[in-house]
Tab-separated table of C-alpha atoms (C1' of nucleotides) in Angstrom:
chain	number	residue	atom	x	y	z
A	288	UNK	CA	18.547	-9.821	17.792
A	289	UNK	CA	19.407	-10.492	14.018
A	290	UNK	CA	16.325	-10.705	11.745
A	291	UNK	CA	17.578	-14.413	11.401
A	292	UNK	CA	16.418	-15.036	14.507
A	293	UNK	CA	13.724	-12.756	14.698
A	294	UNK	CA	11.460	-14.866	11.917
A	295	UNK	CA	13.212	-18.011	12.054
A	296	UNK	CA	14.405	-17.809	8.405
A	297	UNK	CA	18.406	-18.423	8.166
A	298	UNK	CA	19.034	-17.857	4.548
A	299	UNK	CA	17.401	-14.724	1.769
A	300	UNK	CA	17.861	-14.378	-1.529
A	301	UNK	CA	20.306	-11.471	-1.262
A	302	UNK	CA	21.352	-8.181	0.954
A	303	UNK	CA	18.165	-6.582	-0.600
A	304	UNK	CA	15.974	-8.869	0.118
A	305	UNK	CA	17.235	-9.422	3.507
A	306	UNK	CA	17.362	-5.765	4.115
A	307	UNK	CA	13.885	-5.316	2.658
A	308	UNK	CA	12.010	-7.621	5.478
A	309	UNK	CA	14.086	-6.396	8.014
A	310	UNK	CA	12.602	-3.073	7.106
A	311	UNK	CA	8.755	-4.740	7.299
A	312	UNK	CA	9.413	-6.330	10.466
A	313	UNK	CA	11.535	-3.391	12.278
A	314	UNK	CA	8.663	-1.499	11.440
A	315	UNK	CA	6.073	-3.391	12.809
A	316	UNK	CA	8.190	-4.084	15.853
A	317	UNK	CA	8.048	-0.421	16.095
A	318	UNK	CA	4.573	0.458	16.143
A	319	UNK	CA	3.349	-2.322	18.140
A	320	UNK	CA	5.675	-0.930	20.780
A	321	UNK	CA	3.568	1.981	20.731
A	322	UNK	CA	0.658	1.307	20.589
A	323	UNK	CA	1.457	-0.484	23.870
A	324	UNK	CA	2.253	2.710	25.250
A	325	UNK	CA	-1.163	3.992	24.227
A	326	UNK	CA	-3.875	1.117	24.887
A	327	UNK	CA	-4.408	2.400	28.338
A	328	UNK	CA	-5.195	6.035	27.051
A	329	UNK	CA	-7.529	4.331	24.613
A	330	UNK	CA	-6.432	5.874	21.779
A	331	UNK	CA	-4.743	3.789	18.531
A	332	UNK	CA	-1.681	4.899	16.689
A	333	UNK	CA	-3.506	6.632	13.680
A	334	UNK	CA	-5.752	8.369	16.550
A	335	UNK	CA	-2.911	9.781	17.811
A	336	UNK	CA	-1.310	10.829	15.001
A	337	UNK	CA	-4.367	13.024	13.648
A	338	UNK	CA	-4.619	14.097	17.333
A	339	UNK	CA	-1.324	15.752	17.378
A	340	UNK	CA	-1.762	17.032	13.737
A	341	UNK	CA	-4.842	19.112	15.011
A	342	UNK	CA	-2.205	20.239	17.935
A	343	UNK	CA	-0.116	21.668	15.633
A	344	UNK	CA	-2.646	23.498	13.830
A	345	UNK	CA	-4.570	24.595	16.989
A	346	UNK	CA	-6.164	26.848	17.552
A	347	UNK	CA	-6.503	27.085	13.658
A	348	UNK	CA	-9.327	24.277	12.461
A	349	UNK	CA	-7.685	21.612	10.046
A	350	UNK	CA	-9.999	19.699	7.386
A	351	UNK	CA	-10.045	16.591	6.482
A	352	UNK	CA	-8.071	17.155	3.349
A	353	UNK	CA	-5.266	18.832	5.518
A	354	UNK	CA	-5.127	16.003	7.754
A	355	UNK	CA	-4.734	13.613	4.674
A	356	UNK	CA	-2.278	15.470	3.342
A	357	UNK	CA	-0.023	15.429	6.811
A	358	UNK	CA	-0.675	11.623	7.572
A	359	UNK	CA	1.976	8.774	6.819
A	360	UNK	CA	-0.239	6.812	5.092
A	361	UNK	CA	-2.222	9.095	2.372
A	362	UNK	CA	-5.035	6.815	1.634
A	363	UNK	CA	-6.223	5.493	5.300
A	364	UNK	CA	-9.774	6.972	6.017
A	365	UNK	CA	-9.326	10.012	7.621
A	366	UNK	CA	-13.058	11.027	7.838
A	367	UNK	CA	-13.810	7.765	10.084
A	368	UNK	CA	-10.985	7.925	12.353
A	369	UNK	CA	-11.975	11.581	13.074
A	370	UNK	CA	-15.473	10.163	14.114
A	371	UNK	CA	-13.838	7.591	16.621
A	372	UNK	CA	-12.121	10.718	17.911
A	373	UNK	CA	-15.307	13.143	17.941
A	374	UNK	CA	-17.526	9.944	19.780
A	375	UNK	CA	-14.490	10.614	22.697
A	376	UNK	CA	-14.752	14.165	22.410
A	377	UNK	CA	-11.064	14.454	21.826
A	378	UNK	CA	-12.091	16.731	18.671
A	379	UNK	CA	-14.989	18.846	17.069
A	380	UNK	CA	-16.618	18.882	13.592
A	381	UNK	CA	-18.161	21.856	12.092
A	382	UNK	CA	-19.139	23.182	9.006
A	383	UNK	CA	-16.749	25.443	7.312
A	384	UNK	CA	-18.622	28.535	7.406
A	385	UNK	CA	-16.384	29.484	3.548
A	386	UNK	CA	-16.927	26.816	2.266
A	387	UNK	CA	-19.714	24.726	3.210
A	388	UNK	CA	-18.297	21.233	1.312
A	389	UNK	CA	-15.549	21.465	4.057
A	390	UNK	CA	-15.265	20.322	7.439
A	391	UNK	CA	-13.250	21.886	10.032
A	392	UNK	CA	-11.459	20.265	12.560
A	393	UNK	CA	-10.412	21.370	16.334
A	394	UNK	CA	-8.711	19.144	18.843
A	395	UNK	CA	-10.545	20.478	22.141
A	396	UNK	CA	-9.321	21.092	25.511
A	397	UNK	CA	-9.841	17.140	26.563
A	398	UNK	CA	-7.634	16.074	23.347
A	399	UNK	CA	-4.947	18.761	24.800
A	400	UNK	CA	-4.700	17.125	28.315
A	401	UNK	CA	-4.662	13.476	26.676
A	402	UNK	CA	-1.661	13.836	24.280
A	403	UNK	CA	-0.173	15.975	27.160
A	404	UNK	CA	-0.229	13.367	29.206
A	405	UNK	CA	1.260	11.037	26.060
A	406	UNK	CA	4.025	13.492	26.016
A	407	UNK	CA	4.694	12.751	29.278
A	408	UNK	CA	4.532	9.027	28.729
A	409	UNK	CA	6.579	9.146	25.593
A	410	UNK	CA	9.862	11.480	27.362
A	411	UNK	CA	10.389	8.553	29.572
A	412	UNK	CA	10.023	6.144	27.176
A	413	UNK	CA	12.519	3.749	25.363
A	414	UNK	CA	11.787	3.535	21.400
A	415	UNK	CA	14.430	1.351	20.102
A	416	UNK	CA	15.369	4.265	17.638
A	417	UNK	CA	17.714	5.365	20.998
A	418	UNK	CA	19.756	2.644	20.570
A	419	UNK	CA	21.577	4.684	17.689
A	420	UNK	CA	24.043	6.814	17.340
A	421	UNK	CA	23.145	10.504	16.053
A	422	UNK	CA	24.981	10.408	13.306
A	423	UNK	CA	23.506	6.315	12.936
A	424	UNK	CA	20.215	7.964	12.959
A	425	UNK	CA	21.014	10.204	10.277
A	426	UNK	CA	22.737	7.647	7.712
A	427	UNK	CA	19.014	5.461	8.200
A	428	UNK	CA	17.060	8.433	7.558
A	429	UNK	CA	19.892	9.257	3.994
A	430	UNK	CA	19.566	5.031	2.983
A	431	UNK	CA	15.415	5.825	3.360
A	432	UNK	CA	15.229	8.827	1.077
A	433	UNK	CA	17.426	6.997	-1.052
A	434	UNK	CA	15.121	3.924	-1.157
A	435	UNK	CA	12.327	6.109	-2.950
A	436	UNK	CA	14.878	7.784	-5.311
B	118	UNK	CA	12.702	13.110	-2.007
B	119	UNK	CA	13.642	14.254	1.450
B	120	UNK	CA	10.966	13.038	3.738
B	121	UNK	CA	10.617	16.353	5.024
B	122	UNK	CA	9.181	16.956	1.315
B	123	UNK	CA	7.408	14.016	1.307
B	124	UNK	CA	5.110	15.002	4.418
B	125	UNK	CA	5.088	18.314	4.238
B	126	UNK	CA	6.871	18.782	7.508
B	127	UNK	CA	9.886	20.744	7.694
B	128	UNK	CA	11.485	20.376	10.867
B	129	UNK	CA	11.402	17.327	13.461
B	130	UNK	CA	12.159	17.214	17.719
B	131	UNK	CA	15.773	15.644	16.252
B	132	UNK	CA	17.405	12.720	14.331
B	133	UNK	CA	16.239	10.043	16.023
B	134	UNK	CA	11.898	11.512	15.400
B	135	UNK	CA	12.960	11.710	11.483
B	136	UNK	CA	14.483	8.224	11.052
B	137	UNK	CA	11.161	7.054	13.212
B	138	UNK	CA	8.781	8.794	10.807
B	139	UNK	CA	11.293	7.899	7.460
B	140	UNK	CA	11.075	3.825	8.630
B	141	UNK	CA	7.012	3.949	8.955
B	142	UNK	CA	7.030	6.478	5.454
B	143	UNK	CA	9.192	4.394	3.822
B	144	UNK	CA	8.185	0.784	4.223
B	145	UNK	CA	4.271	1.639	3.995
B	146	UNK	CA	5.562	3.178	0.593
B	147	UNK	CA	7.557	-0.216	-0.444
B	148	UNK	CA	4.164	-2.024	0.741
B	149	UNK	CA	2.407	-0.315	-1.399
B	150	UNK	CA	4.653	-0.585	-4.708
B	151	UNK	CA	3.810	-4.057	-3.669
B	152	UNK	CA	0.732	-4.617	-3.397
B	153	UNK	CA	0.084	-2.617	-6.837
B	154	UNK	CA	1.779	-5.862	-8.248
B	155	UNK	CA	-0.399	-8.633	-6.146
B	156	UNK	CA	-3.933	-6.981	-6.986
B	157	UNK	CA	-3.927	-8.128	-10.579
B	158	UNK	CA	-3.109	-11.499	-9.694
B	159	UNK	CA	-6.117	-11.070	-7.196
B	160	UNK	CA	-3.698	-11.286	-3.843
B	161	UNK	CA	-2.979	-9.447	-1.139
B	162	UNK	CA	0.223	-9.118	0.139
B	163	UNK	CA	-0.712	-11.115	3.997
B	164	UNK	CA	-1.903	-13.933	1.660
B	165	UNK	CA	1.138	-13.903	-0.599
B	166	UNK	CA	3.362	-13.894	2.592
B	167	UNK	CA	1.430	-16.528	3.823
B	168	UNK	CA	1.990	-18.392	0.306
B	169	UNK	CA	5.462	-18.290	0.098
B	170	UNK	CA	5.470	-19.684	3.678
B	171	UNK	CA	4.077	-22.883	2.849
B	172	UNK	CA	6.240	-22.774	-0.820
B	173	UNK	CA	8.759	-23.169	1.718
B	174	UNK	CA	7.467	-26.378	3.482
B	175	UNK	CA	6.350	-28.157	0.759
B	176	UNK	CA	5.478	-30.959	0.032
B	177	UNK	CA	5.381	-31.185	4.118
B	178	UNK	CA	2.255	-29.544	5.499
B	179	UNK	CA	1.956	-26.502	7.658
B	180	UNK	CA	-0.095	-25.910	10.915
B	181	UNK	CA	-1.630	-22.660	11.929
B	182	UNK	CA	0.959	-22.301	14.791
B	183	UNK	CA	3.815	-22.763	12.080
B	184	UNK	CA	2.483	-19.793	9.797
B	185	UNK	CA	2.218	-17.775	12.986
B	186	UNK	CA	5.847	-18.542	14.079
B	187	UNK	CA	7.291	-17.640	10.288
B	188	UNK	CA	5.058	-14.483	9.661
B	189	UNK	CA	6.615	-11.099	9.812
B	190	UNK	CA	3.473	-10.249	11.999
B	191	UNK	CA	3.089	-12.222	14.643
B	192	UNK	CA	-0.155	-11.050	16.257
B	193	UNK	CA	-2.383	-11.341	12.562
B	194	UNK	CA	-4.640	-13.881	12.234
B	195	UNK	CA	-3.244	-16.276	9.697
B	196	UNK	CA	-6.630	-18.448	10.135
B	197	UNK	CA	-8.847	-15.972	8.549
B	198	UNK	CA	-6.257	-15.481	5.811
B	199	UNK	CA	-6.052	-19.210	5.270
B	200	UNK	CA	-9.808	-19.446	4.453
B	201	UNK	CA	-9.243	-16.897	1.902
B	202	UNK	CA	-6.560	-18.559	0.151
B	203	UNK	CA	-8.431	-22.021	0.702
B	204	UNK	CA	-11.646	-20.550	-1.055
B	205	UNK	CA	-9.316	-19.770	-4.175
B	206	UNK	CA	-7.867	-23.054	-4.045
B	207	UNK	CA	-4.559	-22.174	-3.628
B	208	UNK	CA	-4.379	-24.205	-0.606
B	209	UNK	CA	-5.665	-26.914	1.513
B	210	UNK	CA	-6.690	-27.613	4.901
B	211	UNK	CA	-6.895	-31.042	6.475
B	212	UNK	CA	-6.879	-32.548	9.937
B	213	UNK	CA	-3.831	-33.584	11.127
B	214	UNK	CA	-3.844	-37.325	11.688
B	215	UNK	CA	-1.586	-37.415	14.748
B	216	UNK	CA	-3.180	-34.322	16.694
B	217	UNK	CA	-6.366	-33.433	15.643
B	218	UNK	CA	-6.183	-29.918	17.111
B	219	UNK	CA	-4.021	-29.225	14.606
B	220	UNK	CA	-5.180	-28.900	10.781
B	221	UNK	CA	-2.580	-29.140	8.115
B	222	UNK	CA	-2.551	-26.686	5.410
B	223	UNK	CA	-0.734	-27.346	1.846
B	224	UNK	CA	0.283	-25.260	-1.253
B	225	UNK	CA	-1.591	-26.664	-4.121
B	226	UNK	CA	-0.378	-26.624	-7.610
B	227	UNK	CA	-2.583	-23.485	-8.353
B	228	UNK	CA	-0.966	-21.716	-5.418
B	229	UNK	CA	2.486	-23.076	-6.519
B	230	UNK	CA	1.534	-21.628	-10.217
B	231	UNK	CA	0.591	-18.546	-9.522
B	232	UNK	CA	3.737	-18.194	-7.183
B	233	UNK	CA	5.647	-18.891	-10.100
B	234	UNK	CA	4.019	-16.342	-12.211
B	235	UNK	CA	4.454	-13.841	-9.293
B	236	UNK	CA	8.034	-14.769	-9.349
B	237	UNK	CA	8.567	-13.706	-13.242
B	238	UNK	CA	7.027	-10.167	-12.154
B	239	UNK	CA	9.157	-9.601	-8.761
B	240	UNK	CA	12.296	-10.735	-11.324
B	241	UNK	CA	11.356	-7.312	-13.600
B	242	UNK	CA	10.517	-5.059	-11.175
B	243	UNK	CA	12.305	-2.539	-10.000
B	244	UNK	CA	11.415	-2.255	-6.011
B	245	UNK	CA	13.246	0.860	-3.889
B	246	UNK	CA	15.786	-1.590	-2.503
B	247	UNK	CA	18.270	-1.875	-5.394
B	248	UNK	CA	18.435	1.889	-5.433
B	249	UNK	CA	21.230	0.687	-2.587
B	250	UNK	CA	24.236	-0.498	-3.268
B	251	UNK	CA	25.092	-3.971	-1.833
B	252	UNK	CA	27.047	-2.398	1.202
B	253	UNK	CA	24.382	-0.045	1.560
B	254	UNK	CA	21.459	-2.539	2.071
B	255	UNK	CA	23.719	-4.727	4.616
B	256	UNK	CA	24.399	-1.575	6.606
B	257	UNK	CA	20.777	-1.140	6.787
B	258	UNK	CA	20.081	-4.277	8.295
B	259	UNK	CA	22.550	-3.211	10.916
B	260	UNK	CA	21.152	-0.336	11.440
B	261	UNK	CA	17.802	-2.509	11.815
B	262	UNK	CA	19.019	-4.833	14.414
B	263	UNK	CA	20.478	-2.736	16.656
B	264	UNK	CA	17.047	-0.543	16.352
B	265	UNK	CA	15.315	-3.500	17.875
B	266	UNK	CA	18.485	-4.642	20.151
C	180	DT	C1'	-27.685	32.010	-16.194
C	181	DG	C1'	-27.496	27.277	-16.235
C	182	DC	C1'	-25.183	23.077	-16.447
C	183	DA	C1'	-21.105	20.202	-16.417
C	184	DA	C1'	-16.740	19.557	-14.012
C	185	DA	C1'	-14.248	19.806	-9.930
C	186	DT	C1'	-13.914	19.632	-4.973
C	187	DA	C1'	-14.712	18.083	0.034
C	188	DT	C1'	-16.315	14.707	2.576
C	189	DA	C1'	-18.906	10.594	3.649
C	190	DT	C1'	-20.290	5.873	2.873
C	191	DG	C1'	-20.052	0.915	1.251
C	192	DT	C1'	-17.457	-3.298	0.885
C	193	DA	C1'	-13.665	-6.481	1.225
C	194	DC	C1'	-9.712	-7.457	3.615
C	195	DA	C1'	-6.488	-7.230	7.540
C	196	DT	C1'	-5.133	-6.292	12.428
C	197	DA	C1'	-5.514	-6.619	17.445
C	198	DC	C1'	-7.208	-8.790	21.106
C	199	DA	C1'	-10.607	-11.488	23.804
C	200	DT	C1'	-13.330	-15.536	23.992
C	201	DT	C1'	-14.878	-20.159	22.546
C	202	DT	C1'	-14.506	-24.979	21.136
C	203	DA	C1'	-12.340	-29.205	20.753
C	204	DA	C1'	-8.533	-32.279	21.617
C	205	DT	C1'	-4.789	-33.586	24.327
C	206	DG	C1'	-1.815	-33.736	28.655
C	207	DT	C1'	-1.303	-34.020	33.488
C	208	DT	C1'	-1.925	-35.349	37.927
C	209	DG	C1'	-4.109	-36.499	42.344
D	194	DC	C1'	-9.389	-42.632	35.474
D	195	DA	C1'	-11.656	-38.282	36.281
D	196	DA	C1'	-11.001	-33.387	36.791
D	197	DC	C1'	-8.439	-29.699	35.440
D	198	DA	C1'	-4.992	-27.335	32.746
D	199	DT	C1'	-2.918	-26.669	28.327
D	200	DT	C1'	-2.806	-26.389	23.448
D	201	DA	C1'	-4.493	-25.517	18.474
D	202	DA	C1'	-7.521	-23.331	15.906
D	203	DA	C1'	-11.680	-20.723	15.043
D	204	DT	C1'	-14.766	-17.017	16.042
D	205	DG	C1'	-16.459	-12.340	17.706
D	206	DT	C1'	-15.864	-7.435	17.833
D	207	DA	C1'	-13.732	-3.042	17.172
D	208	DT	C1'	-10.575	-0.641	14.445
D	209	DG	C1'	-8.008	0.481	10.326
D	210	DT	C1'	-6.766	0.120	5.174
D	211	DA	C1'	-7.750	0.281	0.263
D	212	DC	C1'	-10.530	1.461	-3.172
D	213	DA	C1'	-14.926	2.558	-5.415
D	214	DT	C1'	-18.982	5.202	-5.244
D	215	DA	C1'	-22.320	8.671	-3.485
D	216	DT	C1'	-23.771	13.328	-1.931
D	217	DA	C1'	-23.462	18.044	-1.496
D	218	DT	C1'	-21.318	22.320	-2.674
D	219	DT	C1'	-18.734	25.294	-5.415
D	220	DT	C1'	-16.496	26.747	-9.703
D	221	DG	C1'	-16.077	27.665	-14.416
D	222	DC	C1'	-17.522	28.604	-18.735
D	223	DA	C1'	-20.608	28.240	-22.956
DNA sequence: TGCAAATATATGTACATACATTTAATGTTG
DNA sequence: CAACATTAAATGTATGTACATATATTTGCA
C-alpha cells in the first residue's frame, strides 16, 4: 500500500519529506511485525537483540559496554534489559574477575534453546524485506548510508 | 559511513539482513537528529507529531480516535500524550457536544506559535534526507512500499 | 604514595510504547 | 424500554528510551 494510504495524508511537502515518514512508518511497520513473532517466546525486540549478541560472543562473556557498543540504538539501557533477561535466566552476571568495575555477560544454555527455537521461527517467516529484489535490497541499504553522509 | 562501520559488524546472513538492520539504524539516527532540535523548545517528537496533527485540522477540533487514525504509530497512546501537551497549554480538551464519549482537542495559539517557531528551525536544518537527490528520495519510497506490500 | 580523573555499571526520573482493563455514553434489539 | 453490545477515552502495568547522576574501581601522575 502507498504511504498515502497508509496514514491517510494525500499530499507532503516534497519527495523528502514524503520519503522521510515513509522511512518512520516502514520502520515501525517492521518491528511491530516482529515483535509479533516473539510475544509468545516472551521475549521483546531489544531482548532479543542483546540475546543474540551474547550468541555471537559465546562462549566468550560480553560486558555491558560491548553490548552497547553492538546495539542499534547506542543509548537504550543496556544494564536493565540485561536484568529482565537474567530474572528469565536467559543470561548470567558476574564480576569480571580483571577488572572488578566490569560485568561479564554469558547467554546460558536456556537462552541457546530459546533463540534456537526463534531461528526456527524466523526461516519460515515472511519480513516484508523479501518482497525485494537482491539487487533492490542493495540500492536501500546504498540510499541509507547515503542518508547519514 | 557503511553501516557495517557504523555497528561494528562486518558481515550479515545477506542483502536483505543489511537493508533490515540499515532501515532500523538509519531512521532511529534521523529520530534522533530530531529530537536534538525539539528538546530546547521543551517537546518531544510524539507530542510534536501529535501537534502538527491538529495544525492540520484547525480551527476544527480533533478526537482521540482521529489522532490515532493520522499517527505514524498506531498502537501509542495519544491520550497520555495529549495531557502532556494540555498541561503546557498548547492544546485543549473539551467534551464534544454531540457525543460525549468523545472529547475534542484544539491547537491553541501557543501550540500554533511554537509550531511556527519550530518551522523557522526545520527550514535551516540540514536533516539526512536532502543528502538524496530528488529521484533518489522518490525511489526510496518505492522501495518502502513494496517493503510493506 | 595519595588523590584526582577516568572508567564500568547501576540507578533515578520523565516520557513513550504496548497491551489489557475500566468507565461512561451511545446503539441495538428482543 | 430494558438488557446487552459497541464505542470513545482513560487508566493500569510492564517494558523501553533518554539523559542525568551515583557508586565503585582502576589509572595516572604530581
Amino acid at each position: 500500500m502507498k504511504i498515502e494510504d497508509e496514514i491517510k495524508q494525500s499530499t507532503f511537502k516534497d519527495e523528502y519529506q514524503k520519503a522521510h515518514i515513509n522511512l518512520v512508518f516502514t520502520t515501525g511497520w517492521l518491528q511491530q511485525q516482529q515483535s509479533g513473532q516473539f510475544k509468545e517466546f516472551g521475549l521483546t525486540l531489544p531482548q532479543f537483540n542483546i540475546l543474540r549478541i551474547l550468541r555471537g560472543q559465546h562462549p566468550k562473556p560480553a560486558t555491558v559496554n560491548l553490548l552497547i557498543e553492538r546495539m542499534l540504538d547506542k543509548t537504550s539501557n543496556a544494564s536493565r534489559i540485561v536484568d529482565k533477561l537474567e530474572v528469565k535466566h536467559l543470561v548470567t552476571r558476574t564480576v569480571c574477575p580483571s577488572n572488578r568495575r566490569a560485568v561479564d555477560i554469558r547467554i546460558t544454555e536456556a537462552g541457546l534453546e530459546l533463540l534456537r527455537q526463534l531461528d526456527a521461527v524466523m526461516q519460515n517467516q515472511q519480513l516484508g524485506l523479501q518482497n525485494l529484489t537482491l539487487e533492490e535490497a542493495t540500492q536501500l541499504s546504498n540510499l541509507l548510508d547515503k542518508i547519514r553522509d
